[in-house]
Coordinates of C-alpha atoms in Angstrom, one line a residue:
M1 CA -65.2 -14.6 99.1
T2 CA -64.7 -18.4 98.8
N3 CA -65.9 -20.0 101.8
V4 CA -64.8 -23.7 103.0
F5 CA -67.8 -25.4 101.5
D6 CA -67.3 -23.7 98.5
A7 CA -63.6 -24.7 98.0
F8 CA -64.3 -28.4 99.4
S9 CA -67.0 -28.9 96.9
G10 CA -65.2 -27.3 93.9
T11 CA -68.3 -25.4 92.9
A12 CA -66.3 -22.1 93.5
N13 CA -62.4 -21.5 94.2
S14 CA -61.4 -17.6 94.5
L15 CA -57.9 -19.0 96.1
Y16 CA -56.0 -20.0 92.8
G17 CA -57.0 -19.9 89.3
E18 CA -58.7 -17.1 86.7
L19 CA -60.6 -14.5 88.5
P20 CA -61.7 -11.3 86.7
D21 CA -63.0 -9.3 89.4
P22 CA -61.0 -9.7 92.9
A23 CA -63.1 -6.7 94.1
A24 CA -66.6 -8.2 93.3
D25 CA -65.7 -11.4 94.5
A26 CA -64.5 -9.7 98.3
G27 CA -68.5 -8.4 98.1
F28 CA -68.3 -4.7 96.6
D29 CA -71.7 -4.1 94.6
P30 CA -70.9 -4.4 91.0
S31 CA -70.8 -0.5 90.0
H32 CA -67.4 -0.6 92.1
P33 CA -64.4 1.5 90.2
K34 CA -62.4 -0.5 88.1
R35 CA -59.4 -2.4 89.3
V36 CA -56.3 -0.2 89.2
G37 CA -52.7 -0.8 89.4
F38 CA -49.1 0.2 88.4
F39 CA -47.1 -0.8 85.0
T40 CA -43.6 -0.4 85.6
D41 CA -41.6 -0.1 82.6
T42 CA -38.0 -0.7 83.7
S43 CA -36.5 0.1 80.2
V44 CA -37.3 4.1 81.1
C45 CA -36.1 3.7 84.8
I46 CA -32.8 5.7 85.8
G47 CA -32.8 4.7 89.1
C48 CA -33.4 8.4 90.7
K49 CA -35.3 6.7 93.6
A50 CA -37.9 9.9 93.8
C51 CA -40.5 7.0 93.9
E52 CA -39.0 6.0 97.1
V53 CA -38.7 9.0 98.9
A54 CA -42.5 10.1 97.4
C55 CA -43.8 7.1 99.3
K56 CA -42.0 7.5 102.4
E57 CA -43.0 11.3 102.7
W58 CA -46.6 10.4 101.9
N59 CA -47.3 7.2 104.0
L60 CA -45.2 8.7 106.6
V61 CA -42.9 5.2 106.4
P62 CA -39.7 5.1 108.6
D63 CA -36.7 5.0 107.6
D64 CA -35.2 1.8 107.2
G65 CA -32.4 1.4 109.6
T66 CA -32.4 1.0 113.3
D67 CA -30.8 4.0 114.0
A68 CA -29.0 7.0 112.3
S69 CA -25.6 5.1 111.1
D70 CA -27.4 2.7 109.6
L71 CA -29.2 5.2 107.1
Y72 CA -26.8 4.9 104.7
R73 CA -25.2 1.6 105.1
L74 CA -23.4 -0.2 102.0
T75 CA -25.3 -3.1 101.1
G76 CA -22.7 -4.0 98.7
M77 CA -25.1 -4.1 95.7
S78 CA -23.9 -1.4 93.6
Y79 CA -26.0 2.1 94.4
D80 CA -28.7 -0.1 95.9
N81 CA -28.7 1.4 99.5
T82 CA -32.4 -0.3 100.9
G83 CA -31.7 -3.8 99.6
D84 CA -35.3 -5.3 99.1
L85 CA -38.8 -4.5 99.8
G86 CA -39.6 -4.6 103.7
A87 CA -42.2 -3.4 106.2
S88 CA -40.4 0.3 106.0
T89 CA -39.6 -0.1 102.2
W90 CA -42.5 0.2 100.2
R91 CA -40.9 0.9 97.2
H92 CA -37.5 -0.6 96.4
V93 CA -35.1 0.7 93.5
A94 CA -33.0 -2.0 92.7
F95 CA -29.7 -1.8 91.0
I96 CA -28.3 -4.4 89.0
E97 CA -24.9 -4.3 88.0
D98 CA -24.8 -7.0 85.1
V99 CA -21.0 -7.6 84.3
R100 CA -20.3 -10.2 81.7
P101 CA -16.5 -11.3 80.3
H102 CA -16.2 -10.2 76.5
G103 CA -17.6 -11.8 74.1
S104 CA -20.5 -13.5 76.5
A105 CA -23.4 -11.1 75.9
T106 CA -26.3 -11.6 74.4
T107 CA -27.7 -8.8 72.2
A108 CA -29.4 -7.3 75.5
H109 CA -26.0 -7.3 77.2
G110 CA -24.0 -5.4 74.6
G111 CA -24.0 -8.1 71.5
A112 CA -20.6 -8.4 70.3
V113 CA -17.4 -7.0 71.3
P114 CA -16.0 -3.8 69.4
A115 CA -12.7 -4.8 67.3
E116 CA -11.0 -1.7 68.8
P117 CA -11.9 -0.9 72.6
T118 CA -13.4 2.5 73.2
T119 CA -14.3 4.5 76.1
G120 CA -17.6 5.9 76.6
H121 CA -20.6 6.5 79.3
I122 CA -24.1 5.6 79.3
P123 CA -26.4 7.5 81.5
S124 CA -27.6 5.6 84.4
G125 CA -30.3 2.9 83.4
L126 CA -29.5 2.8 80.2
P127 CA -29.4 -0.9 78.8
A128 CA -27.0 -1.7 76.4
L129 CA -28.6 -3.2 73.2
G130 CA -27.3 -4.5 70.2
G131 CA -23.2 -4.6 69.8
G132 CA -20.8 -2.3 68.3
A133 CA -18.8 0.9 68.8
L134 CA -19.9 3.6 71.4
P135 CA -21.1 6.8 70.2
K136 CA -18.0 9.9 70.7
A137 CA -20.8 12.2 72.3
P138 CA -23.6 10.3 73.8
R139 CA -26.5 12.3 75.0
D140 CA -27.4 12.5 78.9
A141 CA -30.9 11.7 79.9
A142 CA -31.4 15.0 81.4
T143 CA -31.0 16.4 78.1
A144 CA -33.8 14.6 76.5
P145 CA -36.2 16.7 74.7
P146 CA -39.7 15.9 75.9
G147 CA -41.5 17.7 78.3
P148 CA -44.9 19.1 78.6
G149 CA -46.3 21.3 76.0
G150 CA -43.9 20.4 73.6
T151 CA -43.9 17.9 71.1
G152 CA -42.9 15.0 73.1
T153 CA -44.9 12.7 75.2
G154 CA -43.3 13.8 78.5
T155 CA -41.3 10.5 78.7
V156 CA -37.8 9.9 78.7
D157 CA -37.4 6.9 76.4
L158 CA -33.8 5.7 77.0
L159 CA -33.9 3.3 74.3
T160 CA -33.8 6.2 71.8
L161 CA -30.5 7.2 73.2
L162 CA -29.1 4.3 71.7
P163 CA -26.7 4.3 68.9
D164 CA -27.7 2.1 66.0
A165 CA -25.0 -0.6 66.6
G166 CA -25.4 -0.6 70.5
A167 CA -23.0 0.6 73.4
H168 CA -21.7 -1.1 76.7
G169 CA -22.0 0.9 80.0
Q170 CA -18.7 1.7 81.7
Q171 CA -15.6 0.5 79.5
T172 CA -12.2 1.4 79.1
P173 CA -9.6 -0.2 77.1
D174 CA -7.8 -2.3 79.9
D175 CA -11.9 -3.9 80.6
E176 CA -12.3 -7.2 79.9
R177 CA -15.7 -6.9 81.0
D178 CA -19.5 -5.8 79.7
V179 CA -21.1 -4.0 82.4
R180 CA -24.9 -3.3 81.9
W181 CA -27.0 -1.3 84.5
L182 CA -30.7 -2.4 85.2
M183 CA -33.0 -0.4 86.9
A184 CA -36.1 -1.6 88.6
S185 CA -38.9 -0.1 91.2
D186 CA -40.2 -3.0 93.0
V187 CA -43.2 -2.9 94.9
C188 CA -46.0 -5.1 96.1
K189 CA -47.8 -6.6 93.1
H190 CA -51.7 -6.6 94.8
C191 CA -52.2 -9.9 93.1
T192 CA -55.2 -10.9 91.9
H193 CA -55.4 -14.0 94.5
A194 CA -53.3 -12.8 97.5
G195 CA -52.1 -15.1 99.9
C196 CA -51.4 -12.7 102.6
L197 CA -55.0 -11.9 102.6
D198 CA -56.5 -15.5 102.5
N199 CA -53.9 -16.1 105.8
C200 CA -54.8 -13.5 107.5
P201 CA -56.5 -14.6 111.1
T202 CA -57.5 -11.1 112.1
G203 CA -59.1 -9.5 109.1
A204 CA -56.5 -6.9 109.0
L205 CA -55.7 -7.5 105.6
F206 CA -58.8 -6.6 103.1
R207 CA -59.5 -6.2 99.4
T208 CA -60.6 -2.7 98.6
E209 CA -63.1 -1.6 96.0
F210 CA -60.2 -0.8 93.6
G211 CA -59.3 -4.1 93.6
T212 CA -56.2 -3.7 96.1
V213 CA -55.1 -5.2 99.3
V214 CA -54.2 -3.3 102.3
V215 CA -53.1 -3.7 105.6
Q216 CA -55.5 -1.6 108.8
D217 CA -52.9 -1.0 111.0
D218 CA -55.2 -0.8 114.0
I219 CA -56.6 -4.3 113.3
C220 CA -53.3 -6.2 112.7
N221 CA -51.9 -8.2 115.5
G222 CA -48.4 -8.9 114.1
C223 CA -48.7 -12.4 114.2
G224 CA -46.9 -12.7 111.0
Y225 CA -48.7 -15.3 109.1
C226 CA -49.0 -13.2 105.9
V227 CA -45.1 -13.0 105.8
P228 CA -44.8 -16.6 104.6
S229 CA -47.7 -16.1 102.7
C230 CA -46.4 -13.7 100.2
P231 CA -44.7 -15.4 97.1
Y232 CA -43.0 -12.4 96.1
G233 CA -41.5 -11.8 99.9
V234 CA -42.9 -8.4 100.1
I235 CA -45.1 -7.9 103.4
D236 CA -43.2 -8.1 106.7
V237 CA -43.3 -6.9 110.1
R238 CA -42.2 -3.9 111.4
G239 CA -40.0 -4.4 114.8
S240 CA -40.8 -0.7 116.0
D241 CA -44.5 -1.4 116.3
G242 CA -44.9 -5.0 115.7
G243 CA -47.3 -4.6 112.9
A244 CA -47.1 -5.9 109.5
H245 CA -46.7 -3.0 106.3
K246 CA -46.5 -3.1 102.8
C247 CA -47.7 -0.9 99.8
T248 CA -51.0 0.3 100.3
L249 CA -51.1 1.6 96.6
C250 CA -51.9 4.9 98.3
Y251 CA -55.2 3.9 99.4
D252 CA -55.9 7.3 100.7
R253 CA -55.2 9.3 97.3
L254 CA -57.2 6.7 95.5
G255 CA -60.4 7.7 97.5
S256 CA -59.6 11.5 96.7
G257 CA -59.2 10.7 93.1
L258 CA -55.5 11.1 93.1
E259 CA -52.6 9.1 91.8
P260 CA -50.5 7.3 94.3
A261 CA -47.1 9.4 95.3
C262 CA -44.9 7.0 93.4
A263 CA -46.4 7.1 90.2
K264 CA -46.8 11.3 90.5
A265 CA -43.0 11.6 91.1
C266 CA -41.7 9.8 88.5
P267 CA -39.9 11.7 86.4
T268 CA -39.4 9.0 83.3
Q269 CA -43.0 7.6 83.4
S270 CA -41.2 4.3 84.5
I271 CA -44.1 3.9 86.7
Q272 CA -47.7 4.0 85.6
F273 CA -51.0 4.2 87.0
G274 CA -54.7 3.5 86.0
D275 CA -57.1 1.4 85.1
L276 CA -55.4 -2.0 84.6
D277 CA -57.1 -3.3 81.5
E278 CA -55.8 0.2 79.6
L279 CA -52.4 -0.3 81.4
Q280 CA -52.2 -4.1 80.2
A281 CA -53.1 -2.7 76.9
A282 CA -50.0 -0.3 77.1
A283 CA -47.8 -2.9 78.4
D284 CA -48.8 -4.8 75.2
A285 CA -47.9 -2.0 72.7
R286 CA -44.8 -1.4 74.4
L287 CA -43.6 -5.0 74.5
A288 CA -44.4 -5.4 70.5
E289 CA -42.4 -1.8 69.8
L290 CA -39.5 -3.2 72.1
H291 CA -39.9 -6.7 70.2
G292 CA -40.0 -4.7 66.8
R293 CA -36.6 -3.0 67.7
G294 CA -35.2 -6.4 68.1
V295 CA -34.8 -6.3 71.9
N296 CA -36.2 -9.9 72.0
E297 CA -35.6 -10.3 75.8
A298 CA -37.9 -7.9 76.8
R299 CA -40.8 -9.5 78.5
L300 CA -43.8 -8.5 80.7
Y301 CA -43.8 -9.9 84.1
G302 CA -47.3 -10.3 86.5
R303 CA -49.3 -9.8 83.3
D304 CA -50.8 -13.3 82.5
E305 CA -53.8 -13.5 84.4
N306 CA -53.3 -17.6 84.1
D307 CA -50.1 -17.6 86.0
G308 CA -49.5 -19.0 89.9
V309 CA -51.3 -15.9 91.5
G310 CA -54.0 -15.2 88.9
G311 CA -52.1 -12.1 87.4
D312 CA -50.7 -9.0 89.0
G313 CA -52.1 -5.7 90.1
A314 CA -48.7 -4.3 89.7
F315 CA -46.8 -5.8 86.5
F316 CA -43.6 -5.1 85.0
L317 CA -41.6 -5.1 81.7
L318 CA -38.5 -6.6 82.2
L319 CA -35.2 -6.2 80.1
D320 CA -34.2 -10.0 81.2
E321 CA -35.1 -13.1 83.3
P322 CA -36.8 -12.2 86.6
E323 CA -34.2 -13.9 88.2
V324 CA -31.8 -10.7 87.4
Y325 CA -34.3 -8.5 89.1
G326 CA -34.6 -11.1 91.9
L327 CA -38.0 -11.9 91.1
P328 CA -39.4 -15.3 91.4
P329 CA -39.8 -16.7 88.1
D330 CA -43.3 -18.7 88.7
P331 CA -44.8 -17.2 91.7
I332 CA -47.5 -19.3 93.0
V333 CA -50.0 -18.1 95.3
T334 CA -49.7 -20.2 98.7
T335 CA -53.1 -21.2 98.9
R336 CA -53.3 -22.9 95.5
D337 CA -53.4 -26.3 97.7
L338 CA -55.6 -25.5 100.1
P339 CA -59.0 -27.3 98.8
E340 CA -57.3 -30.3 98.1
M341 CA -55.6 -30.4 101.3
W342 CA -59.2 -29.6 103.1
R343 CA -60.7 -32.4 101.0
N344 CA -58.0 -34.9 101.7
A345 CA -58.2 -34.2 105.4
A346 CA -62.1 -34.7 105.3
L347 CA -61.4 -37.7 103.5
T348 CA -59.0 -38.7 106.4
A349 CA -61.3 -37.8 109.0
V350 CA -63.9 -39.7 107.7
G351 CA -61.9 -42.9 107.2
L352 CA -60.8 -43.0 110.8
G353 CA -64.0 -42.3 111.9
A354 CA -65.5 -45.2 109.8
A355 CA -62.4 -47.2 111.3
A356 CA -63.3 -46.4 114.8
L357 CA -66.7 -47.2 114.5
A358 CA -66.2 -50.8 113.0
A359 CA -63.3 -51.3 115.7
F360 CA -66.4 -50.5 118.5
W361 CA -69.0 -52.5 116.5
K362 CA -66.8 -55.7 116.3
G363 CA -65.8 -55.3 120.0
G364 CA -69.3 -55.2 121.1
R365 CA -70.3 -58.6 119.1
R366 CA -67.4 -60.4 121.6

């Protein structure tokens, strides 16, 4: 890990920029396991929340509310009853109802309005792509053919259920809106440059041999320095125990050769776990496939190792701008400017010291 001298001199800097192997930078032997992570393909997320449940079950994460009456609170955000990531929500399935007036939708929002309004239903999470009339008998995601032992891959690809001309989510003859639901299972990004880790004063946060970032509950003193250090607003302090908490990428399961609970529970393989380089290759192929279908709004988020956090260990395929999903468009690790700040502080100290010495020297000559 970069020390103050290295950062000051500029000879090494693991606080910002390209960093091919975070685990090696943290001091692990070169024979450490390959970096692992998540690739979340939101185009096949159905919003079932199996990932949320599996995460809580395996990691014994308490409920999100302060009492029983708060468990099923309405957030005013569609079917989203958890609201956001937090100390007791390590996986959060966002439900985004994207409502737009007829005729204002882009290709990814339903395209042109049909000349004759029709009534239809698209399964939850199915993005409306392209314009045109609704199918008369839309298939339900639950009846999709793939499955173990069959000819399919086991992945429910909702995009294949779309008619050639596209569809709207829910529409009646009286509707004057185009509605699209976007689902996305958010999680800690396990950044290449993790501001939460670099700013932790007690060493409670550490980089694992798998390249992930984990909080040690018995060391965390709940100071909260990590909370504003996260550019994604992921980590938080839990009021009931005073400690900071977030996704560990199921560090205990990784040590036993198991995949994280959320990825294991995902029925559509929207959450994929594996070696990061293999996930990145799979994501690139998936993006090219979608672009080939005309879904030009599809994009990868957190994939670029040259972004403001050096790339994420958990990255996403989105069907719209990051802001639509509540994600920052250009996250930057909060330690980016530390070397320059140290250099400026040192130069200022040297200048003040020189001025003080000059003042004493000049005063002594009188």
